[in-house]
PDB file of C-alpha atoms in Angstrom:
ATOM      1  CA  LEU A 935      -5.583   0.071 -16.662  1.00 73.00           C
ATOM      2  CA  ASP A 936      -4.523  -3.097 -15.170  1.00 90.00           C
ATOM      3  CA  VAL A 937      -7.190  -3.876 -12.423  1.00 94.00           C
ATOM      4  CA  HIS A 938      -7.328  -7.507 -11.125  1.00 96.00           C
ATOM      5  CA  VAL A 939      -8.058  -9.605  -8.147  1.00 97.00           C
ATOM      6  CA  ASP A 940      -4.589 -11.254  -7.657  1.00 98.00           C
ATOM      7  CA  ARG A 941      -4.209 -14.727  -6.677  1.00 98.00           C
ATOM      8  CA  ARG A 942      -0.950 -14.150  -4.820  1.00 98.00           C
ATOM      9  CA  VAL A 943      -2.657 -11.281  -2.854  1.00 98.00           C
ATOM     10  CA  GLU A 944      -5.627 -13.325  -1.937  1.00 98.00           C
ATOM     11  CA  LEU A 945      -3.345 -16.112  -0.854  1.00 98.00           C
ATOM     12  CA  MET A 946      -1.245 -14.065   1.523  1.00 98.00           C
ATOM     13  CA  SER A 947      -4.358 -12.483   2.972  1.00 98.00           C
ATOM     14  CA  ILE A 948      -6.040 -15.948   3.761  1.00 98.00           C
ATOM     15  CA  LEU A 949      -2.846 -16.884   5.481  1.00 98.00           C
ATOM     16  CA  GLN A 950      -2.700 -13.796   7.550  1.00 98.00           C
ATOM     17  CA  ARG A 951      -6.493 -14.044   8.432  1.00 97.00           C
ATOM     18  CA  LEU A 952      -5.838 -17.802   9.580  1.00 98.00           C
ATOM     19  CA  ALA A 953      -2.981 -16.605  11.506  1.00 97.00           C
ATOM     20  CA  GLY A 954      -5.351 -14.188  13.410  1.00 96.00           C
ATOM     21  CA  ALA A 955      -3.946 -10.787  11.841  1.00 96.00           C
ATOM     22  CA  LYS A 956      -6.155  -8.088  12.864  1.00 93.00           C
ATOM     23  CA  GLU A 957      -5.399  -6.098   9.819  1.00 93.00           C
ATOM     24  CA  TYR A 958      -6.776  -8.714   7.507  1.00 95.00           C
ATOM     25  CA  MET A 959     -10.038  -9.363   9.715  1.00 92.00           C
ATOM     26  CA  GLY A 960     -11.775  -5.938   9.098  1.00 89.00           C
ATOM     27  CA  THR A 961     -13.544  -6.636   5.654  1.00 89.00           C
ATOM     28  CA  PRO A 962     -17.284  -6.325   5.966  1.00 90.00           C
ATOM     29  CA  ALA A 963     -19.366  -9.543   6.035  1.00 90.00           C
ATOM     30  CA  SER A 964     -20.280 -10.973   2.738  1.00 92.00           C
ATOM     31  CA  THR A 965     -20.899 -14.177   0.834  1.00 94.00           C
ATOM     32  CA  TYR A 966     -17.162 -14.172  -0.324  1.00 95.00           C
ATOM     33  CA  VAL A 967     -15.715 -13.555   3.195  1.00 95.00           C
ATOM     34  CA  SER A 968     -17.964 -16.225   4.746  1.00 96.00           C
ATOM     35  CA  ALA A 969     -16.829 -18.796   1.849  1.00 97.00           C
ATOM     36  CA  VAL A 970     -13.284 -17.899   2.613  1.00 98.00           C
ATOM     37  CA  ASP A 971     -13.843 -18.799   6.467  1.00 97.00           C
ATOM     38  CA  ALA A 972     -15.674 -22.087   5.434  1.00 98.00           C
ATOM     39  CA  GLN A 973     -12.959 -23.178   3.122  1.00 98.00           C
ATOM     40  CA  PHE A 974      -9.903 -22.393   4.865  1.00 98.00           C
ATOM     41  CA  LEU A 975     -10.436 -22.627   8.561  1.00 98.00           C
ATOM     42  CA  PRO A 976     -10.054 -26.200   8.562  1.00 98.00           C
ATOM     43  CA  PHE A 977      -6.429 -25.653   7.835  1.00 98.00           C
ATOM     44  CA  LYS A 978      -5.803 -22.988  10.461  1.00 97.00           C
ATOM     45  CA  ASP A 979      -3.223 -25.323  12.060  1.00 98.00           C
ATOM     46  CA  HIS A 980      -1.321 -26.060   8.605  1.00 98.00           C
ATOM     47  CA  ALA A 981       2.559 -25.560   8.627  1.00 98.00           C
ATOM     48  CA  ALA A 982       1.906 -22.621   6.280  1.00 98.00           C
ATOM     49  CA  VAL A 983      -0.236 -20.815   8.886  1.00 98.00           C
ATOM     50  CA  VAL A 984       1.983 -21.924  11.791  1.00 98.00           C
ATOM     51  CA  ALA A 985       4.930 -20.336   9.822  1.00 98.00           C
ATOM     52  CA  THR A 986       2.894 -17.201   9.119  1.00 98.00           C
ATOM     53  CA  ARG A 987       2.196 -16.759  12.944  1.00 98.00           C
ATOM     54  CA  GLU A 988       5.869 -17.185  13.616  1.00 98.00           C
ATOM     55  CA  LEU A 989       6.968 -14.679  11.004  1.00 98.00           C
ATOM     56  CA  ARG A 990       4.634 -12.351  12.681  1.00 97.00           C
ATOM     57  CA  ALA A 991       5.948 -12.756  16.016  1.00 97.00           C
ATOM     58  CA  ASN A 992       9.703 -12.921  15.184  1.00 97.00           C
ATOM     59  CA  HIS A 993      10.098 -10.692  12.197  1.00 97.00           C
ATOM     60  CA  SER A 994       7.166  -8.461  12.086  1.00 95.00           C
ATOM     61  CA  ILE A 995       5.685 -10.029   8.819  1.00 97.00           C
ATOM     62  CA  GLY A 996       2.325  -8.280   8.968  1.00 95.00           C
ATOM     63  CA  TYR A 997       0.467  -5.208   7.432  1.00 94.00           C
ATOM     64  CA  ASP A 998       2.083  -4.649   4.109  1.00 94.00           C
ATOM     65  CA  ALA A 999       4.904  -6.917   4.552  1.00 96.00           C
ATOM     66  CA  PRO A1000       3.252  -9.991   3.071  1.00 98.00           C
ATOM     67  CA  MET A1001       2.053  -7.792   0.002  1.00 97.00           C
ATOM     68  CA  TRP A1002       5.925  -7.172  -0.431  1.00 97.00           C
ATOM     69  CA  LEU A1003       6.533 -10.835  -0.976  1.00 98.00           C
ATOM     70  CA  ALA A1004       3.225 -11.744  -3.015  1.00 98.00           C
ATOM     71  CA  ILE A1005       4.178  -9.394  -5.725  1.00 97.00           C
ATOM     72  CA  GLN A1006       7.619 -10.894  -6.407  1.00 98.00           C
ATOM     73  CA  LEU A1007       6.106 -14.541  -6.833  1.00 98.00           C
ATOM     74  CA  ASP A1008       5.466 -16.085 -10.233  1.00 97.00           C
ATOM     75  CA  ASP A1009       2.602 -18.432 -10.971  1.00 97.00           C
ATOM     76  CA  LYS A1010       4.274 -21.287  -9.521  1.00 98.00           C
ATOM     77  CA  LEU A1011       4.746 -19.258  -6.163  1.00 98.00           C
ATOM     78  CA  GLU A1012       8.543 -19.208  -6.729  1.00 98.00           C
ATOM     79  CA  LEU A1013      10.418 -16.232  -5.904  1.00 97.00           C
ATOM     80  CA  ARG A1014      11.476 -14.002  -8.790  1.00 96.00           C
ATOM     81  CA  ALA A1015      13.421 -11.320  -6.935  1.00 96.00           C
ATOM     82  CA  PRO A1016      13.790 -10.495  -3.148  1.00 96.00           C
ATOM     83  CA  PRO A1017      10.766  -8.388  -1.578  1.00 97.00           C
ATOM     84  CA  GLY A1018      11.674  -4.869  -1.495  1.00 92.00           C
ATOM     85  CA  ASP A1019      11.341  -4.641   2.290  1.00 93.00           C
ATOM     86  CA  ALA A1020      13.708  -4.946   4.952  1.00 92.00           C
ATOM     87  CA  ARG A1021      11.671  -7.403   7.143  1.00 95.00           C
ATOM     88  CA  TRP A1022      12.095 -10.260   4.962  1.00 98.00           C
ATOM     89  CA  ASN A1023      16.026  -9.889   4.906  1.00 96.00           C
ATOM     90  CA  THR A1024      16.485 -12.550   7.722  1.00 96.00           C
ATOM     91  CA  VAL A1025      13.717 -14.890   6.587  1.00 98.00           C
ATOM     92  CA  ASP A1026      14.253 -18.235   5.072  1.00 98.00           C
ATOM     93  CA  ILE A1027      12.044 -17.362   2.115  1.00 98.00           C
ATOM     94  CA  PRO A1028      12.184 -20.512   0.141  1.00 98.00           C
ATOM     95  CA  ALA A1029      11.292 -22.798   3.333  1.00 98.00           C
ATOM     96  CA  TYR A1030       8.256 -20.679   3.968  1.00 98.00           C
ATOM     97  CA  LEU A1031       7.055 -20.766   0.297  1.00 98.00           C
ATOM     98  CA  ALA A1032       7.466 -24.635   0.470  1.00 98.00           C
ATOM     99  CA  THR A1033       4.798 -24.769   3.242  1.00 98.00           C
ATOM    100  CA  VAL A1034       2.655 -22.128   1.101  1.00 98.00           C
ATOM    101  CA  ARG A1035       2.547 -24.207  -1.980  1.00 98.00           C
ATOM    102  CA  ASP A1036       1.811 -27.242   0.212  1.00 98.00           C
ATOM    103  CA  PHE A1037      -1.273 -25.101   1.519  1.00 98.00           C
ATOM    104  CA  VAL A1038      -2.488 -24.170  -1.817  1.00 98.00           C
ATOM    105  CA  THR A1039      -2.552 -27.878  -2.702  1.00 98.00           C
ATOM    106  CA  ALA A1040      -4.107 -29.145   0.604  1.00 98.00           C
ATOM    107  CA  SER A1041      -6.730 -26.349   0.773  1.00 98.00           C
ATOM    108  CA  GLY A1042      -8.046 -26.223  -2.672  1.00 98.00           C
ATOM    109  CA  LEU A1043      -7.127 -22.449  -3.153  1.00 98.00           C
ATOM    110  CA  ASP A1044      -7.132 -22.415  -6.943  1.00 98.00           C
ATOM    111  CA  ALA A1045     -10.334 -24.343  -7.416  1.00 98.00           C
ATOM    112  CA  PHE A1046     -11.944 -21.894  -4.768  1.00 98.00           C
ATOM    113  CA  LEU A1047     -10.795 -18.765  -6.645  1.00 98.00           C
ATOM    114  CA  ALA A1048     -12.130 -20.198  -9.687  1.00 98.00           C
ATOM    115  CA  LYS A1049     -15.652 -20.694  -8.244  1.00 98.00           C
ATOM    116  CA  HIS A1050     -15.564 -16.945  -7.147  1.00 97.00           C
ATOM    117  CA  ALA A1051     -14.406 -15.788 -10.771  1.00 98.00           C
ATOM    118  CA  ALA A1052     -17.655 -14.121 -11.693  1.00 97.00           C
ATOM    119  CA  TYR A1053     -17.443 -12.013  -8.441  1.00 96.00           C
ATOM    120  CA  PHE A1054     -14.111 -11.021  -8.852  1.00 97.00           C
ATOM    121  CA  THR A1055     -14.861  -9.817 -12.443  1.00 97.00           C
ATOM    122  CA  LYS A1056     -17.748  -7.586 -11.040  1.00 94.00           C
ATOM    123  CA  VAL A1057     -15.400  -6.001  -8.406  1.00 94.00           C
ATOM    124  CA  GLU A1058     -12.803  -5.440 -10.951  1.00 95.00           C
ATOM    125  CA  ASP A1059     -15.226  -3.715 -13.434  1.00 93.00           C
ATOM    126  CA  ARG A1060     -16.569  -1.342 -10.729  1.00 89.00           C
ATOM    127  CA  LEU A1061     -12.945  -0.378  -9.569  1.00 89.00           C
ATOM    128  CA  ARG A1062     -11.877   0.163 -13.094  1.00 90.00           C
ATOM    129  CA  THR A1063     -14.644   2.345 -14.053  1.00 89.00           C
ATOM    130  CA  GLU A1064     -14.374   4.524 -11.070  1.00 84.00           C
ATOM    131  CA  ILE A1065     -10.325   5.002 -11.574  1.00 87.00           C
ATOM    132  CA  THR A1066     -10.567   5.236 -15.169  1.00 87.00           C
ATOM    133  CA  LYS A1067     -12.925   8.458 -14.627  1.00 85.00           C
ATOM    134  CA  GLU A1068     -10.217   9.895 -12.429  1.00 86.00           C
ATOM    135  CA  ASN A1069      -7.196   9.074 -14.354  1.00 87.00           C
ATOM    136  CA  PRO A1070      -4.735   9.684 -11.655  1.00 89.00           C
ATOM    137  CA  GLY A1071      -1.830   8.269 -13.702  1.00 86.00           C
ATOM    138  CA  SER A1072      -1.831  11.143 -15.904  1.00 89.00           C
ATOM    139  CA  TRP A1073      -1.408  13.521 -12.712  1.00 92.00           C
ATOM    140  CA  PHE A1074       1.522  11.394 -11.533  1.00 90.00           C
ATOM    141  CA  ASP A1075       3.248  11.270 -14.941  1.00 88.00           C
ATOM    142  CA  THR A1076       3.229  15.156 -14.992  1.00 90.00           C
ATOM    143  CA  PHE A1077       4.240  15.478 -11.350  1.00 93.00           C
ATOM    144  CA  PHE A1078       6.822  12.946 -11.074  1.00 90.00           C
ATOM    145  CA  GLY A1079       7.693  12.582 -14.701  1.00 84.00           C
ATOM    146  CA  ALA A1080       6.479   9.374 -17.004  1.00 75.00           C
ATOM    147  CA  ARG A1081       8.567   6.290 -16.352  1.00 73.00           C
ATOM    148  CA  ALA A1082       8.898   4.076 -19.554  1.00 70.00           C
ATOM    149  CA  GLY A1083       8.351   0.555 -18.869  1.00 76.00           C
ATOM    150  CA  THR A1084       6.484   1.097 -15.669  1.00 80.00           C
ATOM    151  CA  ARG A1085       3.023   0.216 -15.232  1.00 85.00           C
ATOM    152  CA  PHE A1086       0.410   0.722 -12.470  1.00 86.00           C
ATOM    153  CA  VAL A1087      -1.570  -2.298 -11.240  1.00 93.00           C
ATOM    154  CA  VAL A1088      -4.761  -1.908  -9.037  1.00 92.00           C
ATOM    155  CA  VAL A1089      -5.568  -4.912  -6.866  1.00 96.00           C
ATOM    156  CA  PRO A1090      -8.861  -4.924  -4.822  1.00 94.00           C
ATOM    157  CA  GLY A1091      -7.634  -6.588  -1.522  1.00 95.00           C
ATOM    158  CA  LEU A1092     -10.835  -8.434  -0.733  1.00 95.00           C
ATOM    159  CA  LEU A1093      -9.722  -9.552   2.631  1.00 95.00           C
ATOM    160  CA  ALA A1094      -7.661  -6.326   3.515  1.00 92.00           C
ATOM    161  CA  GLY A1095     -10.572  -4.529   5.142  1.00 84.00           C
ATOM    162  CA  THR A1096      -9.586  -0.912   5.758  1.00 84.00           C
ATOM    163  CA  ARG A1097      -6.093  -1.263   4.823  1.00 89.00           C
ATOM    164  CA  ASN A1098      -4.338  -0.347   1.573  1.00 90.00           C
ATOM    165  CA  PHE A1099      -0.785  -1.276   0.414  1.00 92.00           C
ATOM    166  CA  GLY A1100       1.485   0.243  -2.198  1.00 89.00           C
ATOM    167  CA  PRO A1101       4.378  -2.309  -2.741  1.00 92.00           C
ATOM    168  CA  HIS A1102       6.370  -2.136  -6.011  1.00 90.00           C
ATOM    169  CA  THR A1103       8.715  -4.111  -8.241  1.00 91.00           C
ATOM    170  CA  GLU A1104      11.184  -2.447 -10.639  1.00 86.00           C
ATOM    171  CA  THR A1105       8.539  -2.188 -13.322  1.00 88.00           C
ATOM    172  CA  GLU A1106       5.232  -2.524 -11.541  1.00 90.00           C
ATOM    173  CA  ARG A1107       3.745  -0.153  -9.148  1.00 88.00           C
ATOM    174  CA  TYR A1108       0.908  -1.949  -7.006  1.00 93.00           C
ATOM    175  CA  GLN A1109      -2.073  -0.245  -5.200  1.00 90.00           C
ATOM    176  CA  ILE A1110      -3.718  -3.001  -3.123  1.00 94.00           C
ATOM    177  CA  ILE A1111      -6.879  -1.296  -2.182  1.00 91.00           C
ATOM    178  CA  GLY A1112      -8.862  -2.708   0.949  1.00 91.00           C
ATOM    179  CA  ILE A1113     -12.730  -3.014   1.127  1.00 87.00           C
ATOM    180  CA  THR A1114     -14.333  -1.048   3.604  1.00 85.00           C
ATOM    181  CA  ARG A1115     -17.971  -1.336   2.483  1.00 85.00           C
ATOM    182  CA  VAL A1116     -20.205  -3.384   0.373  1.00 86.00           C
ATOM    183  CA  ASP A1117     -23.345  -2.556  -1.160  1.00 88.00           C
ATOM    184  CA  PHE A1118     -26.792  -4.540  -1.389  1.00 86.00           C
ATOM    185  CA  ASP A1119     -24.868  -6.682  -4.018  1.00 86.00           C
ATOM    186  CA  GLU A1120     -22.034  -7.453  -2.005  1.00 86.00           C
ATOM    187  CA  LEU A1121     -19.855  -5.357  -4.181  1.00 85.00           C
ATOM    188  CA  PRO A1122     -17.542  -2.940  -2.556  1.00 83.00           C
ATOM    189  CA  THR A1123     -18.567   0.694  -2.922  1.00 82.00           C
ATOM    190  CA  PHE A1124     -15.948   2.945  -4.338  1.00 75.00           C
ATOM    191  CA  ASP A1125     -16.321   6.485  -3.314  1.00 75.00           C
ATOM    192  CA  PRO A1126     -14.218   9.717  -3.321  1.00 77.00           C
ATOM    193  CA  LEU A1127     -12.263   8.331  -0.436  1.00 79.00           C
ATOM    194  CA  THR A1128     -11.504   5.125  -2.045  1.00 79.00           C
ATOM    195  CA  LEU A1129      -9.992   7.247  -5.030  1.00 80.00           C
ATOM    196  CA  GLU A1130      -7.956   9.269  -2.407  1.00 85.00           C
ATOM    197  CA  LEU A1131      -6.544   5.967  -1.226  1.00 84.00           C
ATOM    198  CA  VAL A1132      -5.549   5.010  -4.752  1.00 84.00           C
ATOM    199  CA  VAL A1133      -3.463   8.146  -5.086  1.00 90.00           C
ATOM    200  CA  HIS A1134      -1.938   7.449  -1.554  1.00 91.00           C
ATOM    201  CA  GLU A1135      -0.730   4.021  -2.292  1.00 86.00           C
ATOM    202  CA  MET A1136       0.363   5.142  -5.992  1.00 86.00           C
ATOM    203  CA  ALA A1137       2.466   8.131  -4.180  1.00 92.00           C
ATOM    204  CA  HIS A1138       4.236   5.373  -2.105  1.00 90.00           C
ATOM    205  CA  SER A1139       5.722   3.889  -5.168  1.00 85.00           C
ATOM    206  CA  TYR A1140       7.653   7.050  -5.715  1.00 89.00           C
ATOM    207  CA  ILE A1141       8.219   8.664  -2.407  1.00 94.00           C
ATOM    208  CA  ASN A1142       9.495   5.596  -0.662  1.00 91.00           C
ATOM    209  CA  PRO A1143      12.544   4.757  -2.977  1.00 89.00           C
ATOM    210  CA  LEU A1144      13.347   8.657  -3.349  1.00 93.00           C
ATOM    211  CA  PHE A1145      13.481   9.110   0.474  1.00 95.00           C
ATOM    212  CA  GLU A1146      15.637   5.800   0.870  1.00 92.00           C
ATOM    213  CA  LYS A1147      18.222   7.385  -1.553  1.00 93.00           C
ATOM    214  CA  HIS A1148      18.436  10.451   0.450  1.00 94.00           C
ATOM    215  CA  HIS A1149      18.270   8.614   3.737  1.00 93.00           C
ATOM    216  CA  ALA A1150      21.605  10.094   5.281  1.00 95.00           C
ATOM    217  CA  GLU A1151      20.370  13.627   4.771  1.00 94.00           C
ATOM    218  CA  LEU A1152      16.757  12.973   6.063  1.00 95.00           C
ATOM    219  CA  ALA A1153      17.607  10.787   9.136  1.00 95.00           C
ATOM    220  CA  PRO A1154      18.505  13.261  11.781  1.00 95.00           C
ATOM    221  CA  HIS A1155      15.933  15.551  11.032  1.00 95.00           C
ATOM    222  CA  ALA A1156      13.203  12.835  10.621  1.00 96.00           C
ATOM    223  CA  GLN A1157      14.297  11.098  13.789  1.00 96.00           C
ATOM    224  CA  ARG A1158      13.884  14.364  15.734  1.00 96.00           C
ATOM    225  CA  LEU A1159      10.615  15.078  14.492  1.00 96.00           C
ATOM    226  CA  PHE A1160       9.492  11.596  14.871  1.00 97.00           C
ATOM    227  CA  ALA A1161      10.159  11.933  18.729  1.00 96.00           C
ATOM    228  CA  GLN A1162       7.310  14.528  18.722  1.00 96.00           C
ATOM    229  CA  VAL A1163       4.720  12.290  17.297  1.00 97.00           C
ATOM    230  CA  GLU A1164       5.888   8.724  18.314  1.00 97.00           C
ATOM    231  CA  ALA A1165       2.947   7.882  20.376  1.00 97.00           C
ATOM    232  CA  PRO A1166       0.269   8.691  17.512  1.00 96.00           C
ATOM    233  CA  MET A1167       2.367   7.153  15.099  1.00 97.00           C
ATOM    234  CA  ARG A1168       2.789   3.954  16.924  1.00 95.00           C
ATOM    235  CA  LYS A1169      -1.010   3.813  17.636  1.00 93.00           C
ATOM    236  CA  GLN A1170      -1.292   3.729  13.604  1.00 92.00           C
ATOM    237  CA  ALA A1171       1.063   0.956  13.146  1.00 87.00           C
ATOM    238  CA  TYR A1172       3.999   3.445  12.041  1.00 92.00           C
ATOM    239  CA  PRO A1173       6.627   2.440  14.609  1.00 92.00           C
ATOM    240  CA  THR A1174       9.759   3.963  12.860  1.00 94.00           C
ATOM    241  CA  TRP A1175      10.642   7.316  11.521  1.00 96.00           C
ATOM    242  CA  GLN A1176      11.419   5.860   8.196  1.00 94.00           C
ATOM    243  CA  ILE A1177       7.841   4.964   7.974  1.00 93.00           C
ATOM    244  CA  MET A1178       6.600   8.119   9.531  1.00 96.00           C
ATOM    245  CA  LEU A1179       8.538  10.149   7.053  1.00 97.00           C
ATOM    246  CA  ASN A1180       7.410   8.068   4.037  1.00 95.00           C
ATOM    247  CA  GLU A1181       3.847   8.372   5.253  1.00 96.00           C
ATOM    248  CA  GLN A1182       4.494  12.231   5.738  1.00 97.00           C
ATOM    249  CA  GLY A1183       5.554  12.410   2.029  1.00 97.00           C
ATOM    250  CA  VAL A1184       2.929  10.495   0.483  1.00 96.00           C
ATOM    251  CA  ARG A1185       0.015  12.553   2.437  1.00 97.00           C
ATOM    252  CA  ALA A1186       1.522  15.720   1.364  1.00 98.00           C
ATOM    253  CA  VAL A1187       1.534  14.452  -2.309  1.00 97.00           C
ATOM    254  CA  THR A1188      -2.026  13.318  -1.929  1.00 97.00           C
ATOM    255  CA  VAL A1189      -3.137  16.691  -0.257  1.00 97.00           C
ATOM    256  CA  LEU A1190      -1.575  18.457  -3.397  1.00 97.00           C
ATOM    257  CA  TYR A1191      -3.407  16.154  -5.795  1.00 97.00           C
ATOM    258  CA  LEU A1192      -6.695  16.941  -3.991  1.00 96.00           C
ATOM    259  CA  ARG A1193      -5.984  20.462  -4.011  1.00 96.00           C
ATOM    260  CA  GLN A1194      -5.001  20.521  -7.904  1.00 96.00           C
ATOM    261  CA  ARG A1195      -7.821  18.134  -9.067  1.00 94.00           C
ATOM    262  CA  LYS A1196     -10.689  18.557  -6.606  1.00 93.00           C
ATOM    263  CA  GLY A1197     -10.127  22.281  -5.330  1.00 95.00           C
ATOM    264  CA  THR A1198      -8.680  24.274  -2.584  1.00 96.00           C
ATOM    265  CA  ASP A1199     -11.487  23.076   0.065  1.00 96.00           C
ATOM    266  CA  ALA A1200     -10.850  19.378  -0.628  1.00 93.00           C
ATOM    267  CA  GLY A1201      -7.139  19.929  -0.201  1.00 95.00           C
ATOM    268  CA  LYS A1202      -7.627  21.836   3.107  1.00 96.00           C
ATOM    269  CA  ALA A1203      -9.948  19.300   4.318  1.00 95.00           C
ATOM    270  CA  ALA A1204      -7.423  16.514   3.554  1.00 94.00           C
ATOM    271  CA  ALA A1205      -4.433  18.544   5.264  1.00 96.00           C
ATOM    272  CA  ASP A1206      -6.425  19.140   8.360  1.00 97.00           C
ATOM    273  CA  GLY A1207      -7.383  15.567   8.588  1.00 96.00           C
ATOM    274  CA  GLU A1208      -3.468  14.416   8.445  1.00 97.00           C
ATOM    275  CA  VAL A1209      -2.545  17.045  11.134  1.00 97.00           C
ATOM    276  CA  ALA A1210      -5.105  15.588  13.288  1.00 97.00           C
ATOM    277  CA  ARG A1211      -3.570  12.274  12.840  1.00 96.00           C
ATOM    278  CA  GLY A1212      -0.339  13.435  13.986  1.00 97.00           C
ATOM    279  CA  PHE A1213       1.274  14.336  10.403  1.00 97.00           C
ATOM    280  CA  LEU A1214       1.971  17.692  11.345  1.00 97.00           C
ATOM    281  CA  TRP A1215       4.116  18.886   8.678  1.00 96.00           C
ATOM    282  CA  THR A1216       1.742  18.053   5.848  1.00 97.00           C
ATOM    283  CA  PRO A1217       0.401  21.553   5.030  1.00 96.00           C
ATOM    284  CA  ALA A1218       4.049  23.069   4.802  1.00 97.00           C
ATOM    285  CA  LEU A1219       5.265  20.057   2.547  1.00 97.00           C
ATOM    286  CA  ALA A1220       2.322  20.083   0.567  1.00 97.00           C
ATOM    287  CA  ASP A1221       2.905  23.910  -0.173  1.00 97.00           C
ATOM    288  CA  LEU A1222       6.398  23.289  -0.936  1.00 97.00           C
ATOM    289  CA  LEU A1223       5.485  20.431  -3.455  1.00 97.00           C
ATOM    290  CA  ALA A1224       3.271  23.070  -5.014  1.00 97.00           C
ATOM    291  CA  GLU A1225       6.227  25.313  -5.675  1.00 97.00           C
ATOM    292  CA  TYR A1226       8.001  22.112  -7.277  1.00 97.00           C
ATOM    293  CA  SER A1227       5.050  21.635  -9.255  1.00 96.00           C
ATOM    294  CA  SER A1228       4.880  25.025 -10.751  1.00 95.00           C
ATOM    295  CA  ALA A1229       8.599  25.083 -11.260  1.00 94.00           C
ATOM    296  CA  ARG A1230       9.158  21.812 -13.318  1.00 90.00           C
ATOM    297  CA  ALA A1231      11.192  23.740 -15.928  1.00 90.00           C
ATOM    298  CA  GLN A1232      13.541  24.369 -13.137  1.00 93.00           C
ATOM    299  CA  TYR A1233      13.713  20.868 -11.591  1.00 93.00           C
ATOM    300  CA  ALA A1234      14.157  17.772 -13.840  1.00 89.00           C
ATOM    301  CA  ASP A1235      12.371  15.474 -11.071  1.00 91.00           C
ATOM    302  CA  LEU A1236      11.548  15.631  -7.564  1.00 93.00           C
ATOM    303  CA  ALA A1237      15.003  14.211  -6.640  1.00 92.00           C
ATOM    304  CA  ALA A1238      16.453  17.331  -7.776  1.00 94.00           C
ATOM    305  CA  PHE A1239      14.150  19.415  -5.411  1.00 95.00           C
ATOM    306  CA  MET A1240      15.229  17.199  -2.557  1.00 95.00           C
ATOM    307  CA  PRO A1241      17.432  19.873  -0.904  1.00 95.00           C
ATOM    308  CA  ARG A1242      14.652  22.086  -0.383  1.00 96.00           C
ATOM    309  CA  ILE A1243      12.550  19.065   1.248  1.00 96.00           C
ATOM    310  CA  VAL A1244      15.564  18.537   3.626  1.00 95.00           C
ATOM    311  CA  GLU A1245      15.391  22.376   4.457  1.00 96.00           C
ATOM    312  CA  LEU A1246      11.780  22.149   5.459  1.00 96.00           C
ATOM    313  CA  LEU A1247      12.659  19.157   7.845  1.00 95.00           C
ATOM    314  CA  VAL A1248      15.714  21.362   9.255  1.00 94.00           C
ATOM    315  CA  ASP A1249      13.340  24.285   9.882  1.00 93.00           C
ATOM    316  CA  ALA A1250      10.349  22.204  11.215  1.00 92.00           C
ATOM    317  CA  LYS A1251       9.444  22.480  14.792  1.00 85.00           C
TER     318      LYS A1251
END
């Protein structure tokens, strides 16, 4: 299992933090967070930070959008492939990255990260141990089908706070897990909720591209359902029907995972929580996915089951 603190993720998180992004300000106080602020606050007016603020204001480059860019950067912070997120489509990415590379040099980012390497190792070891015990990848291979040449990469998002992100490339499925609590050693605590978040982010790597391929069939029904829950969705930073639908699918997968791995009570508790958040169709979709799970001989993969999912949305009230 590939678990590591990622230089690119930390870099983009630092830029967002300096730009005042609230979603990157929720990490608990620690020596590392204090060190980040001490090292990089003097560069809050650097061109890269100014550009980051402008991208947030003009292109909605916040929340998971910076992570979609991060995972497509090579070691020299050059773009390997376009980010798989539409918010970047109208951005001059090479110009932005030129300012980012200058920020790295001017701020001493690499020396700073090297100084904290021992802390990173402790964080990685703790997260790797907990996820290895759970082994969620085996469940995903069974449910969705194993994908040759694809690997899961779990990244502790040391400045992501309560946020978790699931960007992916053609061959890498990332789960960037925020830090919500730290113990007396200032190491993040990884409890059952953290593992649930790992499952949630893993599911995004499957559900998002699948639903995108079936955009035409899903759109009219998802738009109608989104109108019913638009207010609570926007409060949770899910402002479009596409995002809402992806989240609905991911949460149903997570509920089914918990039901099958942790028992009926755990699955029901998770489903009830999702309904309370406005994801009203989670129980029904989880039940439908359970039908798919028990009929894998009939369906080659979840794509073959999509007509049933569309049918559920058609009938949903």
